[in-house]
Amino acid sequence: MARVSEITRKTNETNIQLSLNLDGEGQSRLDTGVPFLTHMLDLFAKHGQFDLTVQANGDIEVDDHHTTEDIGICLGHVLKEALGDKKGIKRYGNAFVPMDEALAQVVVDLSNRPHLEFRAELLSEKVGTFDTELVHEFLWKLALEARMNLHVIVHYGKNTHHIIEAIFKALARALDEATTIDPRIKGVPSTKGML
């Protein structure tokens, strides 16, 4: 059964169409209007083996906040929907990713309990035109809408671009692991009988 979902979300600030295939080939078609976010989502798709399509029109003449936040909301929504009843998934994922001098770790639990733990110091306020505080905003909305525990730990790093890139690659790999179907798992991976 295909684990695919899509969403259209239109507000006074953004208009977003987004689709996700959890069992993809790492293909992406992205038009976000936010170049650095586009780069990060491309990495996310490639390293998670997800097929991701994003068409976003937002009020980027104001700043990148609404577009980045709303893409996080949409991605979280489709992730949750694509997982369906979560039967057979590994549920947990953990990935360390180095990017030159930076090392990021991301740990996820697809628990139906939203939480973001963000232990990262982003040393520059901007990467290109992108406000780096939006990384936290994106990840929080992703965790909230996907209803998952998301722990981000940057062990060290000096270059802010490298740190953020390592975070997104580690996020992809951790989610790839957590969403993987394990044939040994019968039903939902919880003693509660539900997630």
Short mmCIF file of N, CA and C in Angstrom, two decimals:
data_model
loop_
_atom_site.label_atom_id
_atom_site.label_comp_id
_atom_site.label_asym_id
_atom_site.label_seq_id
_atom_site.Cartn_x
_atom_site.Cartn_y
_atom_site.Cartn_z
N MET A 1 0.85 -1.20 0.00
CA MET A 1 0.00 0.00 0.00
C MET A 1 0.88 1.25 0.00
N ALA A 2 0.62 2.16 -0.92
CA ALA A 2 1.44 3.36 -1.06
C ALA A 2 1.31 4.27 0.16
N ARG A 3 2.45 4.71 0.64
CA ARG A 3 2.45 5.64 1.79
C ARG A 3 2.74 7.04 1.25
N VAL A 4 1.70 7.62 0.71
CA VAL A 4 1.78 8.91 0.02
C VAL A 4 0.70 9.82 0.56
N SER A 5 1.03 11.11 0.69
CA SER A 5 0.01 12.07 1.09
C SER A 5 0.32 13.42 0.45
N GLU A 6 -0.72 14.22 0.32
CA GLU A 6 -0.54 15.56 -0.22
C GLU A 6 -1.48 16.52 0.48
N ILE A 7 -1.13 17.78 0.40
CA ILE A 7 -1.93 18.82 1.05
C ILE A 7 -1.88 20.09 0.22
N THR A 8 -2.97 20.82 0.23
CA THR A 8 -3.00 22.20 -0.27
C THR A 8 -3.41 23.07 0.90
N ARG A 9 -2.61 24.06 1.19
CA ARG A 9 -2.89 24.96 2.32
C ARG A 9 -2.80 26.39 1.82
N LYS A 10 -3.91 27.11 1.92
CA LYS A 10 -3.96 28.49 1.43
C LYS A 10 -4.40 29.40 2.55
N THR A 11 -3.57 30.41 2.84
CA THR A 11 -3.91 31.43 3.83
C THR A 11 -3.72 32.80 3.17
N ASN A 12 -3.90 33.85 3.94
CA ASN A 12 -3.65 35.20 3.42
C ASN A 12 -2.16 35.47 3.24
N GLU A 13 -1.32 34.57 3.80
CA GLU A 13 0.14 34.78 3.75
C GLU A 13 0.85 33.81 2.80
N THR A 14 0.28 32.61 2.63
CA THR A 14 0.94 31.60 1.80
C THR A 14 -0.08 30.76 1.04
N ASN A 15 0.39 30.17 -0.04
CA ASN A 15 -0.37 29.20 -0.82
C ASN A 15 0.59 28.06 -1.13
N ILE A 16 0.34 26.88 -0.53
CA ILE A 16 1.30 25.79 -0.61
C ILE A 16 0.62 24.51 -1.07
N GLN A 17 1.23 23.85 -2.06
CA GLN A 17 0.88 22.49 -2.44
C GLN A 17 2.11 21.63 -2.16
N LEU A 18 1.91 20.56 -1.39
CA LEU A 18 3.04 19.73 -0.99
C LEU A 18 2.62 18.27 -1.01
N SER A 19 3.48 17.41 -1.54
CA SER A 19 3.22 15.97 -1.54
C SER A 19 4.47 15.23 -1.09
N LEU A 20 4.25 14.08 -0.44
CA LEU A 20 5.34 13.27 0.11
C LEU A 20 5.05 11.80 -0.14
N ASN A 21 6.06 11.10 -0.63
CA ASN A 21 6.03 9.65 -0.76
C ASN A 21 7.14 9.11 0.13
N LEU A 22 6.75 8.39 1.20
CA LEU A 22 7.73 7.87 2.14
C LEU A 22 8.61 6.79 1.53
N ASP A 23 8.10 6.11 0.52
CA ASP A 23 8.84 5.00 -0.10
C ASP A 23 9.31 5.40 -1.49
N GLY A 24 9.95 6.54 -1.55
CA GLY A 24 10.37 7.08 -2.84
C GLY A 24 11.80 6.75 -3.21
N GLU A 25 12.35 7.60 -4.05
CA GLU A 25 13.71 7.39 -4.57
C GLU A 25 14.59 8.61 -4.32
N GLY A 26 14.14 9.51 -3.45
CA GLY A 26 14.95 10.70 -3.16
C GLY A 26 14.79 11.80 -4.19
N GLN A 27 13.67 11.77 -4.92
CA GLN A 27 13.43 12.77 -5.95
C GLN A 27 12.69 13.97 -5.36
N SER A 28 13.05 15.16 -5.82
CA SER A 28 12.35 16.36 -5.34
C SER A 28 12.07 17.31 -6.50
N ARG A 29 10.94 17.98 -6.38
CA ARG A 29 10.57 19.08 -7.27
C ARG A 29 10.13 20.21 -6.35
N LEU A 30 10.96 21.23 -6.25
CA LEU A 30 10.79 22.24 -5.22
C LEU A 30 10.80 23.64 -5.78
N ASP A 31 9.80 24.41 -5.40
CA ASP A 31 9.75 25.83 -5.71
C ASP A 31 9.16 26.53 -4.49
N THR A 32 10.04 26.95 -3.58
CA THR A 32 9.58 27.52 -2.32
C THR A 32 9.65 29.04 -2.27
N GLY A 33 10.47 29.64 -3.13
CA GLY A 33 10.71 31.07 -3.04
C GLY A 33 11.73 31.44 -1.97
N VAL A 34 12.19 30.43 -1.23
CA VAL A 34 13.20 30.64 -0.17
C VAL A 34 14.39 29.74 -0.52
N PRO A 35 15.41 30.29 -1.19
CA PRO A 35 16.47 29.45 -1.75
C PRO A 35 17.17 28.53 -0.74
N PHE A 36 17.49 29.01 0.43
CA PHE A 36 18.18 28.16 1.39
C PHE A 36 17.28 27.02 1.86
N LEU A 37 16.01 27.30 2.09
CA LEU A 37 15.07 26.25 2.49
C LEU A 37 14.91 25.23 1.36
N THR A 38 14.86 25.68 0.14
CA THR A 38 14.80 24.77 -1.00
C THR A 38 15.99 23.82 -0.98
N HIS A 39 17.17 24.36 -0.74
CA HIS A 39 18.39 23.55 -0.65
C HIS A 39 18.27 22.50 0.45
N MET A 40 17.77 22.90 1.62
CA MET A 40 17.64 21.97 2.74
C MET A 40 16.59 20.89 2.46
N LEU A 41 15.48 21.25 1.83
CA LEU A 41 14.45 20.27 1.50
C LEU A 41 14.93 19.29 0.42
N ASP A 42 15.76 19.76 -0.48
CA ASP A 42 16.35 18.89 -1.49
C ASP A 42 17.24 17.85 -0.82
N LEU A 43 18.06 18.29 0.14
CA LEU A 43 18.90 17.37 0.91
C LEU A 43 18.03 16.38 1.69
N PHE A 44 16.97 16.89 2.31
CA PHE A 44 16.07 16.07 3.10
C PHE A 44 15.50 14.92 2.26
N ALA A 45 15.01 15.26 1.05
CA ALA A 45 14.44 14.23 0.17
C ALA A 45 15.50 13.21 -0.24
N LYS A 46 16.65 13.70 -0.64
CA LYS A 46 17.71 12.82 -1.14
C LYS A 46 18.19 11.85 -0.06
N HIS A 47 18.45 12.35 1.13
CA HIS A 47 19.05 11.52 2.17
C HIS A 47 18.02 10.68 2.93
N GLY A 48 16.73 11.01 2.77
CA GLY A 48 15.68 10.20 3.38
C GLY A 48 15.05 9.22 2.41
N GLN A 49 15.44 9.31 1.12
CA GLN A 49 14.82 8.50 0.07
C GLN A 49 13.32 8.76 -0.01
N PHE A 50 12.96 10.04 0.21
CA PHE A 50 11.57 10.46 0.08
C PHE A 50 11.40 11.17 -1.25
N ASP A 51 10.24 11.02 -1.87
CA ASP A 51 9.89 11.86 -3.01
C ASP A 51 9.07 13.02 -2.46
N LEU A 52 9.53 14.22 -2.74
CA LEU A 52 8.93 15.42 -2.16
C LEU A 52 8.69 16.46 -3.24
N THR A 53 7.47 16.96 -3.27
CA THR A 53 7.13 18.06 -4.19
C THR A 53 6.58 19.21 -3.36
N VAL A 54 7.13 20.39 -3.58
CA VAL A 54 6.65 21.59 -2.90
C VAL A 54 6.51 22.71 -3.91
N GLN A 55 5.31 23.29 -3.96
CA GLN A 55 5.06 24.52 -4.73
C GLN A 55 4.51 25.53 -3.73
N ALA A 56 5.31 26.55 -3.43
CA ALA A 56 4.91 27.52 -2.41
C ALA A 56 5.01 28.93 -2.94
N ASN A 57 3.96 29.69 -2.67
CA ASN A 57 3.95 31.12 -2.94
C ASN A 57 3.61 31.81 -1.63
N GLY A 58 4.56 32.59 -1.14
CA GLY A 58 4.35 33.24 0.15
C GLY A 58 4.75 34.70 0.10
N ASP A 59 4.48 35.38 1.21
CA ASP A 59 4.77 36.82 1.30
C ASP A 59 6.26 37.05 1.63
N ILE A 60 7.13 36.54 0.74
CA ILE A 60 8.57 36.65 0.99
C ILE A 60 9.07 38.10 0.85
N GLU A 61 8.20 38.97 0.31
CA GLU A 61 8.58 40.39 0.31
C GLU A 61 8.59 40.95 1.73
N VAL A 62 7.86 40.31 2.64
CA VAL A 62 7.90 40.68 4.07
C VAL A 62 9.14 40.06 4.68
N ASP A 63 9.18 38.73 4.71
CA ASP A 63 10.35 37.94 5.06
C ASP A 63 10.02 36.48 4.78
N ASP A 64 10.94 35.57 5.16
CA ASP A 64 10.76 34.15 4.84
C ASP A 64 9.98 33.39 5.91
N HIS A 65 9.55 34.08 6.97
CA HIS A 65 8.99 33.41 8.13
C HIS A 65 7.73 32.59 7.80
N HIS A 66 6.73 33.24 7.21
CA HIS A 66 5.45 32.56 6.98
C HIS A 66 5.61 31.38 6.04
N THR A 67 6.40 31.55 4.99
CA THR A 67 6.59 30.46 4.03
C THR A 67 7.30 29.28 4.67
N THR A 68 8.36 29.55 5.42
CA THR A 68 9.11 28.48 6.09
C THR A 68 8.25 27.76 7.11
N GLU A 69 7.54 28.53 7.93
CA GLU A 69 6.66 27.95 8.95
C GLU A 69 5.57 27.09 8.32
N ASP A 70 4.93 27.59 7.27
CA ASP A 70 3.81 26.88 6.67
C ASP A 70 4.25 25.64 5.91
N ILE A 71 5.44 25.66 5.34
CA ILE A 71 5.97 24.44 4.72
C ILE A 71 6.24 23.39 5.80
N GLY A 72 6.74 23.81 6.95
CA GLY A 72 6.91 22.89 8.07
C GLY A 72 5.59 22.28 8.52
N ILE A 73 4.55 23.11 8.59
CA ILE A 73 3.21 22.63 8.95
C ILE A 73 2.74 21.59 7.92
N CYS A 74 2.87 21.91 6.65
CA CYS A 74 2.40 21.01 5.59
C CYS A 74 3.19 19.71 5.56
N LEU A 75 4.51 19.79 5.73
CA LEU A 75 5.33 18.58 5.70
C LEU A 75 4.98 17.68 6.89
N GLY A 76 4.78 18.26 8.06
CA GLY A 76 4.38 17.48 9.22
C GLY A 76 3.04 16.80 9.01
N HIS A 77 2.10 17.53 8.41
CA HIS A 77 0.76 16.98 8.16
C HIS A 77 0.82 15.77 7.23
N VAL A 78 1.53 15.91 6.11
CA VAL A 78 1.56 14.81 5.15
C VAL A 78 2.38 13.63 5.68
N LEU A 79 3.39 13.89 6.49
CA LEU A 79 4.15 12.81 7.11
C LEU A 79 3.23 11.95 7.98
N LYS A 80 2.44 12.62 8.81
CA LYS A 80 1.50 11.90 9.68
C LYS A 80 0.47 11.12 8.86
N GLU A 81 -0.07 11.76 7.83
CA GLU A 81 -1.08 11.12 6.99
C GLU A 81 -0.52 9.93 6.21
N ALA A 82 0.69 10.09 5.69
CA ALA A 82 1.31 9.02 4.89
C ALA A 82 1.60 7.79 5.75
N LEU A 83 1.85 7.98 7.04
CA LEU A 83 2.14 6.87 7.94
C LEU A 83 0.91 6.03 8.24
N GLY A 84 -0.27 6.58 8.04
CA GLY A 84 -1.50 5.83 8.27
C GLY A 84 -1.61 5.33 9.69
N ASP A 85 -1.89 4.03 9.85
CA ASP A 85 -2.08 3.47 11.20
C ASP A 85 -0.76 3.11 11.89
N LYS A 86 0.36 3.30 11.19
CA LYS A 86 1.72 3.08 11.72
C LYS A 86 2.02 1.61 12.02
N LYS A 87 1.21 0.71 11.54
CA LYS A 87 1.48 -0.72 11.76
C LYS A 87 2.76 -1.13 11.05
N GLY A 88 3.63 -1.81 11.80
CA GLY A 88 4.85 -2.36 11.24
C GLY A 88 6.04 -1.43 11.15
N ILE A 89 5.86 -0.15 11.49
CA ILE A 89 6.99 0.77 11.37
C ILE A 89 7.97 0.57 12.54
N LYS A 90 9.21 0.97 12.31
CA LYS A 90 10.22 0.88 13.37
C LYS A 90 9.95 1.88 14.49
N ARG A 91 9.32 2.99 14.18
CA ARG A 91 8.89 4.02 15.11
C ARG A 91 10.01 4.96 15.54
N TYR A 92 11.16 4.41 15.90
CA TYR A 92 12.29 5.23 16.36
C TYR A 92 13.35 5.35 15.27
N GLY A 93 14.01 6.50 15.25
CA GLY A 93 15.14 6.68 14.35
C GLY A 93 16.19 7.55 14.99
N ASN A 94 17.44 7.25 14.69
CA ASN A 94 18.58 7.99 15.25
C ASN A 94 19.65 8.09 14.18
N ALA A 95 20.14 9.30 13.94
CA ALA A 95 21.17 9.47 12.92
C ALA A 95 22.17 10.54 13.35
N PHE A 96 23.43 10.23 13.16
CA PHE A 96 24.53 11.20 13.28
C PHE A 96 24.99 11.53 11.88
N VAL A 97 25.15 12.82 11.58
CA VAL A 97 25.67 13.22 10.28
C VAL A 97 26.74 14.29 10.47
N PRO A 98 27.95 14.03 9.96
CA PRO A 98 28.98 15.07 9.96
C PRO A 98 28.87 15.92 8.70
N MET A 99 29.19 17.17 8.82
CA MET A 99 29.32 18.05 7.66
C MET A 99 30.56 18.89 7.91
N ASP A 100 31.67 18.44 7.35
CA ASP A 100 32.97 19.05 7.61
C ASP A 100 33.23 19.11 9.12
N GLU A 101 33.30 20.30 9.69
CA GLU A 101 33.65 20.42 11.12
C GLU A 101 32.45 20.25 12.06
N ALA A 102 31.25 20.16 11.49
CA ALA A 102 30.03 20.09 12.30
C ALA A 102 29.55 18.65 12.41
N LEU A 103 28.95 18.33 13.57
CA LEU A 103 28.35 17.02 13.78
C LEU A 103 26.98 17.20 14.41
N ALA A 104 25.96 16.73 13.71
CA ALA A 104 24.58 16.83 14.20
C ALA A 104 24.00 15.44 14.43
N GLN A 105 23.16 15.36 15.43
CA GLN A 105 22.42 14.13 15.73
C GLN A 105 20.94 14.47 15.79
N VAL A 106 20.12 13.63 15.17
CA VAL A 106 18.68 13.78 15.26
C VAL A 106 18.09 12.43 15.67
N VAL A 107 17.23 12.48 16.68
CA VAL A 107 16.54 11.30 17.19
C VAL A 107 15.05 11.56 17.14
N VAL A 108 14.29 10.62 16.57
CA VAL A 108 12.85 10.81 16.44
C VAL A 108 12.10 9.62 17.03
N ASP A 109 10.90 9.90 17.50
CA ASP A 109 9.95 8.89 17.93
C ASP A 109 8.60 9.29 17.35
N LEU A 110 8.07 8.44 16.49
CA LEU A 110 6.77 8.72 15.86
C LEU A 110 5.66 8.28 16.81
N SER A 111 5.58 8.99 17.92
CA SER A 111 4.85 8.57 19.11
C SER A 111 3.43 9.10 19.21
N ASN A 112 3.07 10.03 18.33
CA ASN A 112 1.81 10.77 18.42
C ASN A 112 1.82 11.76 19.59
N ARG A 113 3.02 12.06 20.08
CA ARG A 113 3.19 13.08 21.13
C ARG A 113 4.19 14.11 20.61
N PRO A 114 3.72 15.30 20.27
CA PRO A 114 4.63 16.29 19.70
C PRO A 114 5.55 16.92 20.73
N HIS A 115 6.84 16.94 20.42
CA HIS A 115 7.82 17.62 21.27
C HIS A 115 9.05 17.90 20.42
N LEU A 116 9.61 19.09 20.58
CA LEU A 116 10.89 19.43 19.95
C LEU A 116 11.88 19.77 21.05
N GLU A 117 13.00 19.08 21.04
CA GLU A 117 14.14 19.42 21.90
C GLU A 117 15.24 19.87 20.96
N PHE A 118 15.63 21.14 21.05
CA PHE A 118 16.56 21.74 20.10
C PHE A 118 17.81 22.19 20.83
N ARG A 119 18.85 21.40 20.76
CA ARG A 119 20.11 21.71 21.43
C ARG A 119 21.15 22.06 20.36
N ALA A 120 21.02 23.25 19.84
CA ALA A 120 21.90 23.69 18.76
C ALA A 120 22.14 25.18 18.88
N GLU A 121 23.38 25.56 18.74
CA GLU A 121 23.73 26.98 18.71
C GLU A 121 24.09 27.35 17.28
N LEU A 122 23.27 28.19 16.69
CA LEU A 122 23.53 28.66 15.34
C LEU A 122 24.27 30.00 15.45
N LEU A 123 25.50 29.99 15.02
CA LEU A 123 26.41 31.09 15.34
C LEU A 123 26.15 32.35 14.52
N SER A 124 25.57 32.20 13.35
CA SER A 124 25.25 33.35 12.50
C SER A 124 23.75 33.55 12.45
N GLU A 125 23.32 34.80 12.40
CA GLU A 125 21.89 35.09 12.33
C GLU A 125 21.32 34.85 10.94
N LYS A 126 22.17 34.84 9.94
CA LYS A 126 21.72 34.63 8.56
C LYS A 126 22.67 33.69 7.83
N VAL A 127 22.09 32.89 6.93
CA VAL A 127 22.86 32.18 5.91
C VAL A 127 22.31 32.69 4.59
N GLY A 128 23.12 33.46 3.88
CA GLY A 128 22.60 34.17 2.72
C GLY A 128 21.54 35.14 3.18
N THR A 129 20.33 35.02 2.65
CA THR A 129 19.23 35.90 3.06
C THR A 129 18.31 35.22 4.09
N PHE A 130 18.64 33.99 4.46
CA PHE A 130 17.78 33.18 5.33
C PHE A 130 18.07 33.45 6.80
N ASP A 131 17.03 33.78 7.57
CA ASP A 131 17.17 33.97 9.01
C ASP A 131 17.28 32.60 9.68
N THR A 132 18.41 32.36 10.34
CA THR A 132 18.66 31.02 10.87
C THR A 132 17.72 30.65 12.03
N GLU A 133 17.09 31.63 12.68
CA GLU A 133 16.12 31.31 13.73
C GLU A 133 14.93 30.55 13.16
N LEU A 134 14.75 30.60 11.84
CA LEU A 134 13.63 29.90 11.20
C LEU A 134 13.84 28.39 11.17
N VAL A 135 15.07 27.92 11.40
CA VAL A 135 15.30 26.48 11.48
C VAL A 135 14.49 25.90 12.64
N HIS A 136 14.56 26.56 13.79
CA HIS A 136 13.78 26.12 14.96
C HIS A 136 12.30 26.18 14.66
N GLU A 137 11.85 27.25 14.03
CA GLU A 137 10.43 27.42 13.71
C GLU A 137 9.94 26.29 12.80
N PHE A 138 10.72 25.99 11.77
CA PHE A 138 10.37 24.92 10.84
C PHE A 138 10.28 23.58 11.56
N LEU A 139 11.29 23.27 12.37
CA LEU A 139 11.34 21.97 13.05
C LEU A 139 10.23 21.82 14.08
N TRP A 140 9.91 22.92 14.78
CA TRP A 140 8.85 22.86 15.77
C TRP A 140 7.50 22.59 15.11
N LYS A 141 7.21 23.29 14.01
CA LYS A 141 5.95 23.07 13.31
C LYS A 141 5.90 21.67 12.69
N LEU A 142 7.02 21.18 12.19
CA LEU A 142 7.09 19.82 11.67
C LEU A 142 6.76 18.81 12.76
N ALA A 143 7.39 18.92 13.92
CA ALA A 143 7.16 18.00 15.03
C ALA A 143 5.72 18.08 15.52
N LEU A 144 5.19 19.29 15.59
CA LEU A 144 3.83 19.50 16.08
C LEU A 144 2.81 18.83 15.17
N GLU A 145 2.91 19.07 13.88
CA GLU A 145 1.94 18.55 12.92
C GLU A 145 2.11 17.05 12.68
N ALA A 146 3.35 16.57 12.71
CA ALA A 146 3.59 15.13 12.55
C ALA A 146 3.30 14.38 13.84
N ARG A 147 3.16 15.12 14.93
CA ARG A 147 2.93 14.55 16.26
C ARG A 147 4.02 13.54 16.61
N MET A 148 5.27 14.06 16.57
CA MET A 148 6.41 13.21 16.89
C MET A 148 7.34 13.90 17.88
N ASN A 149 8.09 13.09 18.59
CA ASN A 149 9.22 13.58 19.38
C ASN A 149 10.36 13.83 18.41
N LEU A 150 10.94 15.00 18.46
CA LEU A 150 12.05 15.35 17.58
C LEU A 150 13.14 15.98 18.43
N HIS A 151 14.26 15.29 18.55
CA HIS A 151 15.40 15.78 19.34
C HIS A 151 16.55 16.09 18.39
N VAL A 152 17.01 17.32 18.44
CA VAL A 152 18.10 17.79 17.59
C VAL A 152 19.26 18.20 18.50
N ILE A 153 20.39 17.54 18.32
CA ILE A 153 21.57 17.84 19.14
C ILE A 153 22.74 18.11 18.20
N VAL A 154 23.28 19.31 18.27
CA VAL A 154 24.49 19.62 17.52
C VAL A 154 25.66 19.49 18.49
N HIS A 155 26.50 18.51 18.25
CA HIS A 155 27.60 18.23 19.17
C HIS A 155 28.70 19.27 19.07
N TYR A 156 28.96 19.73 17.85
CA TYR A 156 29.90 20.83 17.66
C TYR A 156 29.81 21.30 16.21
N GLY A 157 30.41 22.46 15.96
CA GLY A 157 30.42 23.04 14.63
C GLY A 157 30.67 24.53 14.71
N LYS A 158 31.23 25.07 13.66
CA LYS A 158 31.56 26.50 13.62
C LYS A 158 30.86 27.22 12.48
N ASN A 159 30.64 26.52 11.38
CA ASN A 159 30.03 27.14 10.21
C ASN A 159 28.53 26.88 10.25
N THR A 160 27.74 27.94 10.29
CA THR A 160 26.29 27.80 10.47
C THR A 160 25.64 27.05 9.31
N HIS A 161 26.10 27.29 8.10
CA HIS A 161 25.57 26.54 6.95
C HIS A 161 25.81 25.04 7.15
N HIS A 162 27.01 24.68 7.54
CA HIS A 162 27.33 23.27 7.76
C HIS A 162 26.48 22.66 8.86
N ILE A 163 26.26 23.41 9.93
CA ILE A 163 25.46 22.92 11.06
C ILE A 163 24.03 22.63 10.61
N ILE A 164 23.42 23.58 9.91
CA ILE A 164 22.03 23.41 9.48
C ILE A 164 21.92 22.28 8.46
N GLU A 165 22.87 22.19 7.57
CA GLU A 165 22.86 21.12 6.57
C GLU A 165 22.96 19.76 7.25
N ALA A 166 23.83 19.65 8.25
CA ALA A 166 23.96 18.39 8.99
C ALA A 166 22.66 18.05 9.71
N ILE A 167 21.97 19.05 10.25
CA ILE A 167 20.68 18.81 10.92
C ILE A 167 19.66 18.24 9.94
N PHE A 168 19.53 18.83 8.76
CA PHE A 168 18.52 18.38 7.80
C PHE A 168 18.84 16.99 7.26
N LYS A 169 20.12 16.70 7.04
CA LYS A 169 20.50 15.36 6.57
C LYS A 169 20.23 14.33 7.66
N ALA A 170 20.57 14.67 8.91
CA ALA A 170 20.32 13.74 10.02
C ALA A 170 18.83 13.54 10.23
N LEU A 171 18.04 14.60 10.09
CA LEU A 171 16.58 14.49 10.18
C LEU A 171 16.06 13.51 9.14
N ALA A 172 16.54 13.63 7.92
CA ALA A 172 16.10 12.74 6.84
C ALA A 172 16.43 11.29 7.16
N ARG A 173 17.65 11.04 7.59
CA ARG A 173 18.08 9.66 7.85
C ARG A 173 17.35 9.07 9.05
N ALA A 174 17.12 9.89 10.08
CA ALA A 174 16.39 9.41 11.26
C ALA A 174 14.94 9.07 10.90
N LEU A 175 14.32 9.93 10.09
CA LEU A 175 12.94 9.66 9.68
C LEU A 175 12.86 8.47 8.72
N ASP A 176 13.85 8.30 7.88
CA ASP A 176 13.89 7.13 7.01
C ASP A 176 13.90 5.85 7.85
N GLU A 177 14.72 5.84 8.89
CA GLU A 177 14.78 4.68 9.77
C GLU A 177 13.46 4.46 10.50
N ALA A 178 12.91 5.53 11.07
CA ALA A 178 11.69 5.42 11.89
C ALA A 178 10.48 4.99 11.06
N THR A 179 10.42 5.39 9.80
CA THR A 179 9.26 5.08 8.96
C THR A 179 9.39 3.74 8.24
N THR A 180 10.56 3.11 8.33
CA THR A 180 10.79 1.84 7.66
C THR A 180 9.87 0.76 8.22
N ILE A 181 9.31 -0.02 7.32
CA ILE A 181 8.50 -1.17 7.72
C ILE A 181 9.43 -2.33 8.05
N ASP A 182 9.27 -2.88 9.26
CA ASP A 182 10.04 -4.04 9.71
C ASP A 182 9.09 -5.23 9.75
N PRO A 183 9.32 -6.25 8.92
CA PRO A 183 8.38 -7.38 8.86
C PRO A 183 8.27 -8.15 10.18
N ARG A 184 9.21 -7.96 11.08
CA ARG A 184 9.13 -8.65 12.38
C ARG A 184 8.10 -8.00 13.29
N ILE A 185 7.76 -6.74 13.03
CA ILE A 185 6.84 -6.02 13.90
C ILE A 185 5.41 -6.33 13.48
N LYS A 186 4.66 -6.87 14.40
CA LYS A 186 3.26 -7.20 14.15
C LYS A 186 2.39 -6.12 14.79
N GLY A 187 1.63 -5.44 13.99
CA GLY A 187 0.78 -4.37 14.51
C GLY A 187 1.57 -3.10 14.78
N VAL A 188 1.10 -2.37 15.78
CA VAL A 188 1.70 -1.07 16.13
C VAL A 188 2.82 -1.30 17.16
N PRO A 189 3.98 -0.67 16.98
CA PRO A 189 5.08 -0.89 17.91
C PRO A 189 4.92 -0.14 19.24
N SER A 190 3.95 -0.55 20.01
CA SER A 190 3.69 0.05 21.31
C SER A 190 2.95 -0.94 22.19
N THR A 191 3.32 -1.02 23.46
CA THR A 191 2.61 -1.90 24.40
C THR A 191 1.20 -1.39 24.67
N LYS A 192 0.94 -0.11 24.32
CA LYS A 192 -0.40 0.45 24.48
C LYS A 192 -1.37 -0.07 23.43
N GLY A 193 -0.80 -0.58 22.34
CA GLY A 193 -1.65 -1.04 21.24
C GLY A 193 -2.05 0.04 20.28
N MET A 194 -1.55 1.25 20.50
CA MET A 194 -1.83 2.36 19.58
C MET A 194 -0.76 3.43 19.71
N LEU A 195 -0.64 4.21 18.66
CA LEU A 195 0.26 5.37 18.66
C LEU A 195 -0.57 6.59 18.28
#
